[in-house]
Tab-separated table of C-alpha atoms in Angstrom:
chain	number	residue	atom	x	y	z
A	288	MET	CA	-66.610	-72.748	-21.111
A	289	LEU	CA	-66.223	-69.658	-18.838
A	290	ARG	CA	-64.648	-66.260	-19.927
A	291	ALA	CA	-63.355	-63.484	-18.185
A	292	VAL	CA	-63.348	-60.575	-20.617
A	293	GLY	CA	-61.568	-57.008	-19.958
A	294	PRO	CA	-59.574	-55.738	-22.814
A	295	GLY	CA	-62.030	-57.645	-25.521
A	296	LEU	CA	-64.611	-55.028	-24.487
A	297	ALA	CA	-62.872	-52.216	-26.089
A	298	THR	CA	-64.461	-53.439	-29.423
A	299	PHE	CA	-67.572	-52.396	-27.816
A	300	GLY	CA	-66.585	-48.901	-26.544
A	301	PHE	CA	-65.784	-50.039	-22.847
A	302	SER	CA	-62.755	-49.460	-20.779
A	303	GLY	CA	-62.257	-53.034	-19.752
A	304	LEU	CA	-60.492	-54.627	-16.646
A	305	PRO	CA	-56.797	-54.419	-18.319
A	306	ASP	CA	-55.742	-58.091	-17.167
A	307	PRO	CA	-58.311	-60.102	-15.686
A	308	GLN	CA	-57.976	-63.512	-14.313
A	309	ILE	CA	-60.671	-66.237	-13.594
A	310	GLU	CA	-60.778	-68.842	-10.870
A	311	LEU	CA	-63.357	-71.690	-10.455
A	312	PHE	CA	-64.195	-72.983	-7.266
A	313	ASN	CA	-66.203	-76.162	-6.291
A	314	SER	CA	-68.835	-76.069	-3.484
A	315	VAL	CA	-66.329	-76.498	-0.642
A	316	GLY	CA	-63.909	-73.897	-1.894
A	317	THR	CA	-61.361	-76.061	-3.464
A	318	LEU	CA	-59.979	-74.196	-6.818
A	319	ILE	CA	-60.441	-76.615	-9.600
A	320	ALA	CA	-59.526	-74.243	-12.662
A	321	PHE	CA	-57.646	-71.136	-13.197
A	322	ASN	CA	-56.399	-68.973	-16.081
A	323	ASN	CA	-54.742	-65.578	-16.649
A	324	ASP	CA	-54.640	-65.020	-20.427
A	325	TRP	CA	-56.384	-67.246	-22.465
A	326	SER	CA	-54.095	-67.459	-25.493
A	327	SER	CA	-51.271	-68.982	-23.366
A	328	SER	CA	-53.645	-71.607	-21.970
A	329	PRO	CA	-52.915	-75.387	-23.047
A	330	ASP	CA	-56.533	-75.232	-24.176
A	331	ALA	CA	-56.402	-72.175	-26.389
A	332	ALA	CA	-57.149	-74.041	-29.658
A	333	ALA	CA	-60.137	-75.602	-28.128
A	334	ILE	CA	-61.351	-72.263	-26.791
A	335	SER	CA	-60.881	-70.707	-30.082
A	336	THR	CA	-63.079	-73.612	-31.651
A	337	THR	CA	-65.616	-73.504	-28.863
A	338	THR	CA	-66.041	-69.753	-28.999
A	339	ALA	CA	-66.863	-70.031	-32.769
A	340	ALA	CA	-69.195	-72.998	-31.999
A	341	VAL	CA	-71.397	-71.321	-29.437
A	342	GLY	CA	-71.306	-67.948	-31.266
A	343	ALA	CA	-69.605	-65.760	-28.904
A	344	PHE	CA	-67.477	-62.762	-29.795
A	345	ILE	CA	-63.946	-63.544	-30.583
A	346	LEU	CA	-61.025	-62.754	-28.317
A	347	GLY	CA	-58.002	-61.630	-30.021
A	348	VAL	CA	-54.935	-63.906	-30.046
A	349	GLY	CA	-52.604	-62.415	-27.318
A	350	SER	CA	-55.231	-60.474	-25.443
A	351	ARG	CA	-55.160	-60.451	-21.680
A	352	ASP	CA	-58.796	-61.986	-21.609
A	353	SER	CA	-59.037	-65.100	-19.686
A	354	ALA	CA	-60.897	-68.335	-20.390
A	355	VAL	CA	-61.290	-72.213	-19.062
A	356	LEU	CA	-62.996	-75.190	-20.472
A	357	ALA	CA	-64.106	-77.586	-17.731
A	358	THR	CA	-66.427	-80.689	-17.312
A	359	LEU	CA	-68.440	-80.307	-14.243
A	360	ALA	CA	-70.243	-83.040	-12.018
A	361	PRO	CA	-73.315	-82.155	-10.901
A	362	GLY	CA	-73.203	-79.563	-8.031
A	363	THR	CA	-72.606	-76.062	-7.059
A	364	TYR	CA	-69.690	-73.969	-8.287
A	365	THR	CA	-68.478	-70.439	-7.921
A	366	ALA	CA	-66.460	-68.565	-10.733
A	367	LEU	CA	-64.586	-65.618	-9.636
A	368	MET	CA	-63.148	-62.818	-11.943
A	369	SER	CA	-60.679	-60.514	-10.543
A	370	ALA	CA	-57.838	-57.929	-11.830
A	371	SER	CA	-54.513	-59.858	-11.820
A	372	ASP	CA	-52.592	-56.652	-11.323
A	373	ALA	CA	-55.167	-54.807	-9.154
A	374	ARG	CA	-55.988	-52.042	-12.052
A	375	PRO	CA	-59.662	-51.459	-11.946
A	376	GLY	CA	-62.262	-51.618	-14.807
A	377	VAL	CA	-65.272	-53.074	-16.323
A	378	GLY	CA	-65.467	-56.862	-16.582
A	379	LEU	CA	-67.585	-59.229	-18.422
A	380	ILE	CA	-67.844	-62.921	-16.989
A	381	GLU	CA	-69.544	-65.327	-19.305
A	382	ILE	CA	-70.688	-69.080	-18.907
A	383	TYR	CA	-71.661	-71.190	-21.981
A	384	ASP	CA	-73.348	-74.653	-21.691
A	385	LEU	CA	-71.543	-76.841	-23.805
A	386	SER	CA	-73.665	-79.912	-23.069
A	387	GLY	CA	-75.992	-79.814	-26.148
A	388	GLY	CA	-79.228	-81.658	-26.445
A	389	SER	CA	-78.266	-84.091	-23.568
A	390	LEU	CA	-81.359	-84.403	-21.023
A	391	ALA	CA	-79.034	-85.407	-18.248
A	392	GLN	CA	-77.375	-82.068	-18.227
A	393	LYS	CA	-78.315	-78.486	-17.960
A	394	LEU	CA	-77.397	-75.362	-16.449
A	395	SER	CA	-80.410	-74.606	-13.992
A	396	ASN	CA	-79.228	-71.614	-11.999
A	397	LEU	CA	-76.799	-68.598	-12.521
A	398	SER	CA	-76.183	-66.025	-9.813
A	399	ILE	CA	-73.617	-63.026	-9.893
A	400	ARG	CA	-72.606	-60.789	-7.208
A	401	ALA	CA	-70.962	-57.549	-8.000
A	402	ALA	CA	-70.838	-53.708	-7.139
A	403	VAL	CA	-73.546	-51.824	-8.525
A	404	GLY	CA	-72.858	-48.530	-9.777
A	405	THR	CA	-74.319	-46.237	-12.572
A	406	GLY	CA	-73.952	-46.044	-16.546
A	407	GLU	CA	-71.129	-48.675	-17.021
A	408	GLY	CA	-71.307	-49.558	-13.454
A	409	THR	CA	-74.636	-51.490	-13.864
A	410	LEU	CA	-75.003	-54.783	-13.054
A	411	ILE	CA	-75.998	-56.664	-16.349
A	412	SER	CA	-76.674	-60.448	-17.143
A	413	GLY	CA	-77.218	-61.798	-20.596
A	414	LEU	CA	-79.620	-64.763	-21.024
A	415	VAL	CA	-80.286	-66.987	-23.982
A	416	VAL	CA	-83.620	-69.163	-23.984
A	417	GLY	CA	-82.997	-72.063	-26.712
A	418	GLY	CA	-85.408	-74.438	-28.059
A	419	SER	CA	-89.020	-73.968	-29.340
A	420	ALA	CA	-90.910	-73.984	-26.101
A	421	PRO	CA	-91.316	-70.939	-23.694
A	422	LYS	CA	-88.924	-71.115	-20.565
A	423	ARG	CA	-90.303	-70.112	-17.241
A	424	VAL	CA	-87.868	-68.344	-14.974
A	425	LEU	CA	-87.295	-66.582	-11.708
A	426	ILE	CA	-85.027	-63.778	-11.743
A	427	ARG	CA	-84.399	-62.095	-8.611
A	428	ALA	CA	-81.948	-58.880	-7.664
A	429	ALA	CA	-80.966	-59.202	-3.900
A	430	GLY	CA	-79.478	-56.221	-2.078
A	431	PRO	CA	-80.741	-55.703	1.519
A	432	SER	CA	-81.210	-59.456	1.871
A	433	LEU	CA	-77.371	-59.717	1.577
A	434	THR	CA	-76.968	-58.276	5.001
A	435	GLN	CA	-77.998	-61.639	6.522
A	436	PHE	CA	-74.877	-63.171	4.893
A	437	GLY	CA	-72.308	-60.422	6.311
A	438	VAL	CA	-72.249	-58.435	3.177
A	439	THR	CA	-71.307	-54.708	3.944
A	440	GLY	CA	-72.308	-51.948	1.655
A	441	ALA	CA	-75.542	-53.647	0.253
A	442	LEU	CA	-77.573	-52.137	-2.494
A	443	PRO	CA	-80.452	-50.772	-0.268
A	444	ARG	CA	-83.134	-50.968	-2.953
A	445	PRO	CA	-82.328	-52.459	-6.192
A	446	THR	CA	-84.562	-51.899	-9.705
A	447	LEU	CA	-84.615	-55.311	-11.650
A	448	SER	CA	-85.218	-54.712	-15.257
A	449	LEU	CA	-85.553	-57.278	-18.335
A	450	PHE	CA	-84.811	-56.082	-21.643
A	451	SER	CA	-85.490	-57.769	-25.067
A	452	ALA	CA	-82.840	-58.148	-27.710
A	453	THR	CA	-84.203	-55.208	-29.512
A	454	GLY	CA	-83.776	-52.989	-26.155
A	455	ALA	CA	-87.489	-53.099	-24.977
A	456	VAL	CA	-88.325	-53.090	-21.674
A	457	LEU	CA	-90.348	-56.288	-20.824
A	458	ALA	CA	-90.534	-56.185	-17.204
A	459	GLN	CA	-89.260	-54.132	-14.080
A	460	ASN	CA	-89.645	-54.437	-10.494
A	461	SER	CA	-88.413	-52.363	-7.522
A	462	GLY	CA	-89.845	-54.390	-4.433
A	463	TRP	CA	-90.809	-57.590	-4.913
A	464	SER	CA	-93.494	-58.212	-2.214
A	465	THR	CA	-95.645	-55.294	-3.622
A	466	SER	CA	-95.703	-57.190	-6.973
A	467	ALA	CA	-98.930	-59.105	-8.182
A	468	ASP	CA	-96.710	-62.160	-8.500
A	469	ALA	CA	-95.456	-62.033	-4.690
A	470	ALA	CA	-97.128	-65.256	-3.794
A	471	SER	CA	-95.671	-67.184	-6.962
A	472	ILE	CA	-92.307	-65.618	-6.515
A	473	VAL	CA	-92.269	-67.126	-2.661
A	474	ASP	CA	-93.272	-70.652	-3.959
A	475	ALA	CA	-90.719	-70.774	-6.940
A	476	ALA	CA	-87.953	-69.600	-4.518
A	477	ALA	CA	-88.901	-72.505	-2.256
A	478	ARG	CA	-88.719	-74.952	-5.166
A	479	VAL	CA	-85.584	-74.084	-6.495
A	480	GLY	CA	-83.885	-73.734	-3.073
A	481	ALA	CA	-83.357	-69.831	-3.064
A	482	PHE	CA	-82.724	-68.441	-0.008
A	483	VAL	CA	-85.759	-66.344	1.564
A	484	PHE	CA	-86.366	-62.671	0.948
A	485	GLY	CA	-87.869	-60.914	4.107
A	486	ALA	CA	-91.634	-60.225	3.750
A	487	THR	CA	-91.324	-56.746	3.057
A	488	SER	CA	-87.750	-56.455	2.071
A	489	ALA	CA	-86.688	-53.979	-0.819
A	490	ASP	CA	-85.163	-56.809	-2.883
A	491	ALA	CA	-86.505	-57.098	-6.490
A	492	ALA	CA	-87.965	-60.204	-8.335
A	493	LEU	CA	-89.510	-61.148	-11.710
A	494	ILE	CA	-91.503	-64.325	-12.900
A	495	LEU	CA	-91.517	-64.768	-16.554
A	496	ASN	CA	-92.308	-67.080	-19.553
A	497	LEU	CA	-89.607	-66.229	-22.123
A	498	PRO	CA	-89.894	-67.617	-25.718
A	499	SER	CA	-86.565	-68.358	-27.251
A	500	GLY	CA	-84.190	-65.374	-27.690
A	501	ALA	CA	-81.711	-63.237	-26.048
A	502	TYR	CA	-82.530	-61.220	-23.044
A	503	THR	CA	-80.525	-58.886	-20.968
A	504	ALA	CA	-81.352	-58.429	-17.010
A	505	GLN	CA	-79.943	-55.267	-15.372
A	506	VAL	CA	-79.771	-54.192	-11.870
A	507	THR	CA	-79.561	-50.497	-10.928
A	508	GLY	CA	-80.311	-48.680	-7.648
A	509	VAL	CA	-83.471	-46.634	-6.864
A	510	ALA	CA	-82.474	-42.962	-7.005
A	511	GLY	CA	-78.962	-43.677	-8.198
A	512	ALA	CA	-78.052	-45.524	-5.188
A	513	THR	CA	-75.076	-47.804	-5.428
A	514	GLY	CA	-73.972	-50.919	-3.528
A	515	THR	CA	-73.216	-54.623	-3.594
A	516	ALA	CA	-76.104	-56.607	-5.272
A	517	LEU	CA	-76.684	-60.462	-6.293
A	518	LEU	CA	-78.430	-61.155	-9.561
A	519	GLU	CA	-80.037	-64.702	-9.884
A	520	VAL	CA	-81.740	-66.401	-12.728
A	521	TYR	CA	-83.616	-69.520	-12.004
A	522	GLU	CA	-84.942	-72.365	-14.503
A	523	LEU	CA	-88.336	-73.056	-12.924
A	524	PRO	CA	-89.826	-76.705	-13.437
């Protein structure tokens, strides 16, 4: 289940995107799913049931938030959240893995590209680790490295912070190559197929063993800088 939440954020005190829409593309850029206003979708009843089953917060009936249910074959996909009417605002895009305990199915990588600002404009990703054993993950905040892909206005120096469910800072990095884990970060990125960071780039990265629980990764700019960044989370073998 993918959700693009704008108006629903008002419950949490945010001025959300007034009318978001969500599009899902496969690896060759073909649109395979679309929604603008979840409660008018043919899957509305199933979305409500699924929302309750995974413990997601409820979207009001008639709200202009969007959601899709999709069964995806193994591969790479891109979900795009945008304003259907060009009005700006804060947005929350969510993906829930509904495969349950099937060993043949798992969500192994999540990446989010967005404009990084300050305050409500901070780039934030939630991460939930299930099960009873710790999960080893690689989390990266790419800023300057995005220029190799033609991205203009990239965040010049990102700070990556990971918070626990209680709001405690568990780890932080503002320059992966000066980290004590630099060699492990290079090895992990190669194993999961992540693109290479320059040896002295100002991108940020963390390798962590996380017990089951909820976590929040945040990307901000050093000294209040703003720009486009890519926040990535990889499950490590």
